[in-house]
Short mmCIF file of C-alpha atoms in Angstrom, two decimals:
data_model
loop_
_atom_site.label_atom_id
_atom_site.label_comp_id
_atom_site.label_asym_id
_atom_site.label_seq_id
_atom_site.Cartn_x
_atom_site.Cartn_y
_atom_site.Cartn_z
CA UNK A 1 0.00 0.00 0.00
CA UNK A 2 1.40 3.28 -0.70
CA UNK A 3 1.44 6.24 1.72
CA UNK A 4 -1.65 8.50 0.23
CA UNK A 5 -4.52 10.80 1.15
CA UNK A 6 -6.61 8.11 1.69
CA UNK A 7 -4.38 7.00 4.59
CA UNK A 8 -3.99 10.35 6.20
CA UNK A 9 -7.86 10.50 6.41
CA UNK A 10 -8.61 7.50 7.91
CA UNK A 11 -6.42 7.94 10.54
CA UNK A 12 -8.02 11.54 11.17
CA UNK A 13 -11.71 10.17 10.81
CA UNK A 14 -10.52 7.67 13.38
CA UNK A 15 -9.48 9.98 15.65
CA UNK A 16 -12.37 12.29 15.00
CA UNK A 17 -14.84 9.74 16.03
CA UNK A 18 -13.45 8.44 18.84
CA UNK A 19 -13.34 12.15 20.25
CA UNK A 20 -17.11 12.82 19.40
CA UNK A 21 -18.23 9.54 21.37
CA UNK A 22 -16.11 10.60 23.85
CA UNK A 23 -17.73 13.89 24.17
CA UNK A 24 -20.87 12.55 23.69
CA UNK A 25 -20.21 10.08 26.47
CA UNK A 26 -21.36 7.26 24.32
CA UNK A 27 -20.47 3.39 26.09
CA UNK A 28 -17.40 1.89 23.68
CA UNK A 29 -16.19 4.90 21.80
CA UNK A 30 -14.10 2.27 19.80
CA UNK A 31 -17.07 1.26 17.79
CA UNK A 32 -16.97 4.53 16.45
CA UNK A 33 -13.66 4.27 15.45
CA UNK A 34 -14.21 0.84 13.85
CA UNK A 35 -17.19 2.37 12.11
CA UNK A 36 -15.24 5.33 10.79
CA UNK A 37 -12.69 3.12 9.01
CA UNK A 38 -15.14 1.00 6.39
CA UNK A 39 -16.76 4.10 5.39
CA UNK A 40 -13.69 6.45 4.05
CA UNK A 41 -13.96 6.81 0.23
CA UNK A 42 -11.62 8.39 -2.17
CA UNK A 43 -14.60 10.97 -3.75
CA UNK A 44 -17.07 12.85 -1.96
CA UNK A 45 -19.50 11.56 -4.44
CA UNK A 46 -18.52 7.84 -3.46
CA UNK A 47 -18.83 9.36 0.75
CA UNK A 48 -22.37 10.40 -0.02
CA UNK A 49 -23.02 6.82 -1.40
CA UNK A 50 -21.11 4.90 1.00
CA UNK A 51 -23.29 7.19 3.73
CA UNK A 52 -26.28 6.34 2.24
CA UNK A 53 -25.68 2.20 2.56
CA UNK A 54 -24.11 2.23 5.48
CA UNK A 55 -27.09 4.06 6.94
CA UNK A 56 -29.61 1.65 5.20
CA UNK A 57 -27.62 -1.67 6.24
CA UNK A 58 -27.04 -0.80 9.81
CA UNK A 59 -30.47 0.12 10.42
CA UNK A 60 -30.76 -3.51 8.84
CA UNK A 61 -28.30 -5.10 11.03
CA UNK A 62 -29.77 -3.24 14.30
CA UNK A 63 -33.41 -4.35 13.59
CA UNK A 64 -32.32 -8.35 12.77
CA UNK A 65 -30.34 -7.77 16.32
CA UNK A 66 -32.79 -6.33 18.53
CA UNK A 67 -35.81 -8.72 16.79
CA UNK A 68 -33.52 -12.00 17.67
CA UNK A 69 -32.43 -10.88 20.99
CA UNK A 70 -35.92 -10.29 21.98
CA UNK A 71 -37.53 -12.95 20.90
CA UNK A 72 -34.63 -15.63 20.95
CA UNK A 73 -32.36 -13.95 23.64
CA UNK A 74 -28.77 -13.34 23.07
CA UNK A 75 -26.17 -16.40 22.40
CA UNK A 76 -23.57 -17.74 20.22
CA UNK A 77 -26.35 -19.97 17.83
CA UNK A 78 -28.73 -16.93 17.40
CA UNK A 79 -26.18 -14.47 16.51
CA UNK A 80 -24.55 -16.70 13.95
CA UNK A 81 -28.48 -17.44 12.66
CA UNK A 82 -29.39 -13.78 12.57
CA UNK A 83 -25.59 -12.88 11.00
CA UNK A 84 -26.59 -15.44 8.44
CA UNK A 85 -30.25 -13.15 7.86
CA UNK A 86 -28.64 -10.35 7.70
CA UNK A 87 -26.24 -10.88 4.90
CA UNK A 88 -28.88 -12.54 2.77
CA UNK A 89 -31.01 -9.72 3.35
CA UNK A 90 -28.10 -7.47 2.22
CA UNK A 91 -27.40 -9.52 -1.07
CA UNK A 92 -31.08 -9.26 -1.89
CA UNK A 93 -30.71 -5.46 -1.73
CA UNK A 94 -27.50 -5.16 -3.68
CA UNK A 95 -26.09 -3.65 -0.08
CA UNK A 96 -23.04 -6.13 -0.22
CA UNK A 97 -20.26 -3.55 -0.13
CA UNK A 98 -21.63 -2.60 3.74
CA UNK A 99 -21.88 -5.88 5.18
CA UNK A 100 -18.80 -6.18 7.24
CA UNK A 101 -19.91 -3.08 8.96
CA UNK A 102 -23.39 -4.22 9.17
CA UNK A 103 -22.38 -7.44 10.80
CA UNK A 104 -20.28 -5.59 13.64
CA UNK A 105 -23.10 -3.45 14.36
CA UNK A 106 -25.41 -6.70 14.91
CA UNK A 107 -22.35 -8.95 17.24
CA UNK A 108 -21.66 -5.35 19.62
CA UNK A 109 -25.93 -4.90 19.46
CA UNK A 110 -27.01 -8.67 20.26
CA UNK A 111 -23.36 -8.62 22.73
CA UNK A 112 -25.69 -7.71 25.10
CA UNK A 113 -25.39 -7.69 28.78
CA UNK A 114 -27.54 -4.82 29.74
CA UNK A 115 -30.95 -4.94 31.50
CA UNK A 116 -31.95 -1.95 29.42
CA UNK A 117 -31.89 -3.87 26.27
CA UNK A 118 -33.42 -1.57 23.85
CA UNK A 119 -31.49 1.73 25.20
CA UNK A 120 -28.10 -0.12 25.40
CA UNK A 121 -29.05 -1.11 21.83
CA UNK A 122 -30.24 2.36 20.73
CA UNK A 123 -26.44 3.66 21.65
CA UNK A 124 -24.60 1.45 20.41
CA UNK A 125 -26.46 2.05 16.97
CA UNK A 126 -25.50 5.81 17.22
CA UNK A 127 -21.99 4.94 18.27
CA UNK A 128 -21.74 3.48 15.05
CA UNK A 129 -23.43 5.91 12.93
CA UNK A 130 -21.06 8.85 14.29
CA UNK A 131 -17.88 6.84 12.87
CA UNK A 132 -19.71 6.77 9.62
CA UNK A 133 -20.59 10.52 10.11
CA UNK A 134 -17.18 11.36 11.10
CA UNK A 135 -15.67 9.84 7.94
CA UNK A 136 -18.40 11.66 6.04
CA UNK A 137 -17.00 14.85 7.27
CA UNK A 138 -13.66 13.78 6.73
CA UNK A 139 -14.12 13.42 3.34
CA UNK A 140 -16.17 16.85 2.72
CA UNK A 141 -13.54 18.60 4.51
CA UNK A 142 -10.28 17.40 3.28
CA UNK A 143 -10.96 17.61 -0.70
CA UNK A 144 -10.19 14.75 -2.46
CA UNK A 145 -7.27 15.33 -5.81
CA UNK A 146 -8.51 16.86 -8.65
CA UNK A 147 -9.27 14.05 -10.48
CA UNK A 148 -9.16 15.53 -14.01
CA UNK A 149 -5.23 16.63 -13.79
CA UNK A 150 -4.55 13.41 -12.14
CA UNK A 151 -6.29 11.67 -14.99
CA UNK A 152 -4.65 13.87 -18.22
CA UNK A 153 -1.09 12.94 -16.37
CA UNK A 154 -1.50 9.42 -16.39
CA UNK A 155 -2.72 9.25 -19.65
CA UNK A 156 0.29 11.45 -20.88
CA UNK A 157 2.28 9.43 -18.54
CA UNK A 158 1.83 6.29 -20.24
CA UNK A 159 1.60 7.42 -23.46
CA UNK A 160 5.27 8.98 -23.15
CA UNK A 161 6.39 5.84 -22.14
CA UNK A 162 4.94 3.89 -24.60
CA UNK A 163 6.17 6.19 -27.07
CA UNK A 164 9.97 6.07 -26.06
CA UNK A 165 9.73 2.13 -26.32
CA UNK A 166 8.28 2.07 -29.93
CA UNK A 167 10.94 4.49 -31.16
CA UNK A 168 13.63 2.62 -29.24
CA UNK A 169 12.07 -1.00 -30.48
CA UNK A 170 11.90 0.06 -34.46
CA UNK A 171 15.08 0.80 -34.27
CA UNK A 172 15.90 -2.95 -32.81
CA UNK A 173 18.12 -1.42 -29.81
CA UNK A 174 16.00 -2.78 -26.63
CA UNK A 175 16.52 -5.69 -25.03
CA UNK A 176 13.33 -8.49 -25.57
CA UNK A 177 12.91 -8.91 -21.55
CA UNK A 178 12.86 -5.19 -20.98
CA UNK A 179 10.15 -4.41 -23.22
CA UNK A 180 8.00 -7.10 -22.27
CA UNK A 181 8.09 -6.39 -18.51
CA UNK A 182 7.35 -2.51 -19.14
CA UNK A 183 4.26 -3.64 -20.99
CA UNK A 184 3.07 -5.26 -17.97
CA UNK A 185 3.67 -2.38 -15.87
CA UNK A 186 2.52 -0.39 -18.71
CA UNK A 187 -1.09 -2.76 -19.09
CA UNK A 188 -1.61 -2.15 -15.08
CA UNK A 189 -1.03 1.70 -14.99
CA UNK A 190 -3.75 1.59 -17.79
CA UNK A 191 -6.04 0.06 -14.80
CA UNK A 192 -5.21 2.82 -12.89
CA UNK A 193 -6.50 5.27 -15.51
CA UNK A 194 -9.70 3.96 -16.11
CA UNK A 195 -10.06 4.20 -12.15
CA UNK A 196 -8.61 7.75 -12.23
CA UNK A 197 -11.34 8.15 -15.39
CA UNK A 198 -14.09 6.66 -12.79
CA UNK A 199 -13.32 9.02 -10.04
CA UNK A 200 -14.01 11.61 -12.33
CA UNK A 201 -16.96 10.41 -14.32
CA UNK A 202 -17.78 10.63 -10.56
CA UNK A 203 -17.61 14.18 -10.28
CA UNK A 204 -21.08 16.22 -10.29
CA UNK A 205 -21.43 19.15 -11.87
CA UNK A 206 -23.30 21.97 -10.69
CA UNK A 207 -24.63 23.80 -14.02
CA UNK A 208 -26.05 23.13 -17.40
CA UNK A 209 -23.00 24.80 -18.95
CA UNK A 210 -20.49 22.18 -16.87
CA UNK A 211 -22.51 19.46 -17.30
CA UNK A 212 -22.09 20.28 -21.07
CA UNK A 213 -18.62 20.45 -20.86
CA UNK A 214 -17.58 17.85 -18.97
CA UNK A 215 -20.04 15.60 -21.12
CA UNK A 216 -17.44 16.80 -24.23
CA UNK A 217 -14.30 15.77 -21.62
CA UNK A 218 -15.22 12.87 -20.97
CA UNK A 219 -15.74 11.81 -24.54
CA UNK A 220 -12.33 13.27 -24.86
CA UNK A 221 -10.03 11.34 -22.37
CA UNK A 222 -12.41 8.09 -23.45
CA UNK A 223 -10.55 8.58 -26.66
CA UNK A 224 -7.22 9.51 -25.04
CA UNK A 225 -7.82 6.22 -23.02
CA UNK A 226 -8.18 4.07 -26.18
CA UNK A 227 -5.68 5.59 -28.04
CA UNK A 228 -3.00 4.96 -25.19
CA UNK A 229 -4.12 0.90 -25.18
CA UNK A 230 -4.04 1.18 -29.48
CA UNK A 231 -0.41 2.24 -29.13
CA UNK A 232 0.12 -0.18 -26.19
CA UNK A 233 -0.99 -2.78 -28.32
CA UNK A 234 1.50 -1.59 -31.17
CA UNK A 235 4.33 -1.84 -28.95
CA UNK A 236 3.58 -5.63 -27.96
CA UNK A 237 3.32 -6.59 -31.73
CA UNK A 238 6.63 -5.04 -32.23
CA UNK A 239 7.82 -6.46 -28.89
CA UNK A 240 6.56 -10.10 -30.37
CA UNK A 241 7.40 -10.01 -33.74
CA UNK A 242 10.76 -8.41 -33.70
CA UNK A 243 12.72 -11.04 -35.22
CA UNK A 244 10.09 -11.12 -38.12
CA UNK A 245 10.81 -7.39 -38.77
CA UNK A 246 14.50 -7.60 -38.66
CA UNK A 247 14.14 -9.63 -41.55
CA UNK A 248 12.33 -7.24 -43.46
CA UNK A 249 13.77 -5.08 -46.80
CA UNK A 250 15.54 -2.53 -45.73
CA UNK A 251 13.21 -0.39 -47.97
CA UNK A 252 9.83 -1.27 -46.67
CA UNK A 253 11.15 -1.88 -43.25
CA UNK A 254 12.41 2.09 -43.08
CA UNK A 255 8.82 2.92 -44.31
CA UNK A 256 7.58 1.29 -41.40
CA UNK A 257 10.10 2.95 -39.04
CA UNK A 258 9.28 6.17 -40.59
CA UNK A 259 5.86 5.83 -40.35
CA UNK A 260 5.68 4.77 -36.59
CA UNK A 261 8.03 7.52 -35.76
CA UNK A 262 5.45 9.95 -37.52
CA UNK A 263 2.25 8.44 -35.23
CA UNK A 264 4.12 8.69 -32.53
CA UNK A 265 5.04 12.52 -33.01
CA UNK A 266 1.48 13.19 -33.87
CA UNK A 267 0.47 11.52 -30.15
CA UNK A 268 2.77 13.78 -28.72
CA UNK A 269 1.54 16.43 -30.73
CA UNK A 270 -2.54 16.15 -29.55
CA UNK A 271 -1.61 16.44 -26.23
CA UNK A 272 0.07 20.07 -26.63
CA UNK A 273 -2.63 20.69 -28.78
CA UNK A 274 -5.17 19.91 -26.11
CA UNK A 275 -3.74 21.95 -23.35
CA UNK A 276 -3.54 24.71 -26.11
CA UNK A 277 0.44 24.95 -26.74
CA UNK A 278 -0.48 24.13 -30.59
CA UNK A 279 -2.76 25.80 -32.84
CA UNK A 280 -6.11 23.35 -33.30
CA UNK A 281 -5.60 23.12 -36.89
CA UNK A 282 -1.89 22.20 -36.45
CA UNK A 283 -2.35 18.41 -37.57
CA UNK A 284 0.96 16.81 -38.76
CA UNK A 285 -0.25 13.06 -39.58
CA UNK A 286 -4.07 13.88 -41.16
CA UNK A 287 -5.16 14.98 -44.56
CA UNK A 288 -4.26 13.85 -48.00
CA UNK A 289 -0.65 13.58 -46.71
CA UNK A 290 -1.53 11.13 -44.56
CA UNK A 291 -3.51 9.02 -46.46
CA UNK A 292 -1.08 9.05 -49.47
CA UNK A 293 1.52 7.78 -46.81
CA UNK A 294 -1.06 5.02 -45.89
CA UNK A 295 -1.72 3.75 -49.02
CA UNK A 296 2.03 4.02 -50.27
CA UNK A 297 2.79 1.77 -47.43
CA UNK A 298 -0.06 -0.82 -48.37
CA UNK A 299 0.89 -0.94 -52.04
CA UNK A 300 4.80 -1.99 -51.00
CA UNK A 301 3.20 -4.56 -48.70
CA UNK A 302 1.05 -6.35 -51.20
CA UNK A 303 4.28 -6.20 -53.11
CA UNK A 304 6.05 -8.32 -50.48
CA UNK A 305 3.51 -10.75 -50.19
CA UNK A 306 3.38 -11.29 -54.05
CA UNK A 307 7.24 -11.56 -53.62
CA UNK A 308 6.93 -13.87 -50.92
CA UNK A 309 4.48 -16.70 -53.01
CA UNK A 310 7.16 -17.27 -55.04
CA UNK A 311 9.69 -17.97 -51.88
CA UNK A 312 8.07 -20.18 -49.82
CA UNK A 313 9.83 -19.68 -46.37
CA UNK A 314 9.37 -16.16 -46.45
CA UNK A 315 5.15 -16.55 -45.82
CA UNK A 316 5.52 -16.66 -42.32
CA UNK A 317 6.91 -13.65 -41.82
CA UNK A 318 4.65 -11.90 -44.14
CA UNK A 319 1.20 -13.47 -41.96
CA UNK A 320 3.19 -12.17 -38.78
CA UNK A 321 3.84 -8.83 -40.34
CA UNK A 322 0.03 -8.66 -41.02
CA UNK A 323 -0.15 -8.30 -37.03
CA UNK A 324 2.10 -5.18 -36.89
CA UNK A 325 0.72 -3.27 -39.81
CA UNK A 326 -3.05 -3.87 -38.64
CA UNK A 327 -2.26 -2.69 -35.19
CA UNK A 328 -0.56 0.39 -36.98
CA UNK A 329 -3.46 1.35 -39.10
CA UNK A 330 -6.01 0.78 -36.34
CA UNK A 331 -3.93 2.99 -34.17
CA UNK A 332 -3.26 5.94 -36.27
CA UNK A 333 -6.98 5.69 -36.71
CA UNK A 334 -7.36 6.44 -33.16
CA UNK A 335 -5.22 9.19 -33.32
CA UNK A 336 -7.27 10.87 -35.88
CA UNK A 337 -10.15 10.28 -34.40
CA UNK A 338 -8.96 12.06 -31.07
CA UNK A 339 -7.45 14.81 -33.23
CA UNK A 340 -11.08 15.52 -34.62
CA UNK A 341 -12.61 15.50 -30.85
CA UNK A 342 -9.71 17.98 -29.58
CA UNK A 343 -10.41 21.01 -32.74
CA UNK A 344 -14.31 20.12 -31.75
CA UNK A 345 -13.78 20.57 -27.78
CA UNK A 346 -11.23 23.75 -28.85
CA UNK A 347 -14.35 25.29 -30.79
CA UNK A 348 -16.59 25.44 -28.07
CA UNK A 349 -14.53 25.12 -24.87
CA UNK A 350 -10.95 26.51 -25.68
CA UNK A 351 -11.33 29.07 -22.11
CA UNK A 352 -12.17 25.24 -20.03
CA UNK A 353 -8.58 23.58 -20.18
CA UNK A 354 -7.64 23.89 -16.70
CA UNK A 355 -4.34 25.90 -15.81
CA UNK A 356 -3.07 22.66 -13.72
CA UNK A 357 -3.57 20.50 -16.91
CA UNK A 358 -1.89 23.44 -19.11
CA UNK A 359 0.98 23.06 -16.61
CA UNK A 360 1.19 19.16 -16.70
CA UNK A 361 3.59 19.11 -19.57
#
């Protein structure tokens, strides 16, 4: 686990509810603190949820408690029985993220040994709902990142990196192991960003004008998102293939080195076009230009594969070359297709680009 927010505010909603209980002289202020510590969230938006169920399946797990204990008294058998109840009950509602919570509440309610049931019950319910208050106000209070400059930098992060290995690997200068262990780490830092992308799906916005906006982002760094994994997924075909394109001619195999190394400086290129550091209609790799280069690069291959029926042992390497080339195309696809969103966004939104995000690179 790595030292974060996240970490910093549990231990502060911890200690937050444990003072309130105390100050509210409520019997086992530790509860509180227990309580506090399953509902911390990384959004406020996720807070107000988590709130919300937490709420719902502790009144659940209080009202299973104080039916069994007064009807079937408190004891090992019946809270195990009534622990059973209450997490069927909680799967039936779709309430299965609170259950561990839900299921202390019900073992320190029906751990009774109070005359007073019902009061003694009653507190220990509230002692409960102030940790999951306290984290609530933990959360509003200390604001969580903002999400969308945490999002555009690990998109850009991974894209640089991707980048540097697909010039290096056309080139045939890195080492096989390398490259294939960075696209591992590469694949899981893409997890990260659709989480990062989640969080800030997350995010609500207050007017029809952001609502707009952020509607238009969203579409945006979906793209930017795709077109990270499209280049990702160029890298691993070179990465796998490489002795195939070693063996290449050196004529068509300096097309495809020139061609990659063109992509690759139009991804860089969107990106300093989105935060505004290039004009919109700055487009290096679109237009006739780029579709002449396409189709000059398709005509030499359907020369090499008429070349190669007539030497037999060169057909494998064609069918494997097939791999690279399709990954290619269906990447710099991507990259025009984001390069049409970012002049759209530009012409209605150029004033939104944060300052943070105009600062990220």
């Amino acid at each position: 686990m790595k030292l974060g927010a996240r970490i910093f505010k549990t231990g502060i909603a911890i200690s937050l509810a444990l003072f309130l209980a105390t100050l509210l002289e409520l019997p086992t202020p530790v509860f509180a603190g227990v309580a506090a510590i399953f509902a911390i969230q990384p959004s406020i938006y996720r807070s107000y949820l988590t709130l919300l169920d937490q709420v719902y399946g502790n009144l659940i797990g209080a009202s299973i408690a104080v039916i069994f204990v007064l009807t079937l008294g408190p004891n090992y058998l019946t809270i195990g029985v009534a622990a059973i109840l209450a997490i069927i009950i909680m799967l039936k509602l779709k309430l299965e993220n609170t259950v561990p919570l839900t299921l202390v509440t019900l073992i320190i309610i029906m751990d009774s040994q109070s005359d007073d049931f019902l009061v003694f019950a009653s507190l220990r319910f509230l002692t409960v709902l102030l940790g999951i208050l306290s984290a609530f106000i933990v959360n509003m209070i200390f604001l969580p990142p903002k999400y969308e400059t945490r999002l555009f930098q690990s998109i850009h992060s991974v894209s640089e990196d991707v980048i540097r290995w697909i010039r290096i690997s056309i080139r045939h200068a890195s080492d096989h192991s390398s490259v294939k262990e960075d696209i591992d780490k590469l694949t899981e830092k893409l997890t990260k960003v659709d989480q990062w992308y989640s969080f800030y799906k997350e995010e609500r916005s207050y007017t029809k004008k952001q609502q707009y906006t952020k509607a238009r982002k969203l579409v945006l760094y979906r793209q930017m998102i795709t077109t990270s994994k499209k280049s990702l997924e160029v890298l691993r075909r070179l990465n796998r293939y490489e002795n195939e394109l070693k063996d290449l001619p050196e004529q068509f195999h300096m097309m495809v080195q020139e061609r990659l190394e063109s992509l690759a400086s139009y991804h860089e290129q969107l990106y300093m076009k989105y935060i505004g550091k290039l004009r919109p209609e700055h487009s290096e790799s679109s237009g006739p230009d780029a579709v002449l280069k396409r189709n000059e690069v398709m005509s030499i291959f359907v020369k090499e594969i008429n070349l190669s029926t007539e030497v037999e042992e060169d057909e494998f390497s064609v069918y494997h070359l097939m791999h690279v080339l399709s990954a290619l195309l269906d990447y710099e696809e991507q990259l025009e297709h984001l390069d049409l969103l970012i002049i759209a966004y530009h012409n209605y939104h150029s004033e939104e680009v944060d300052s943070d995000i105009e600062n990220a690179i």
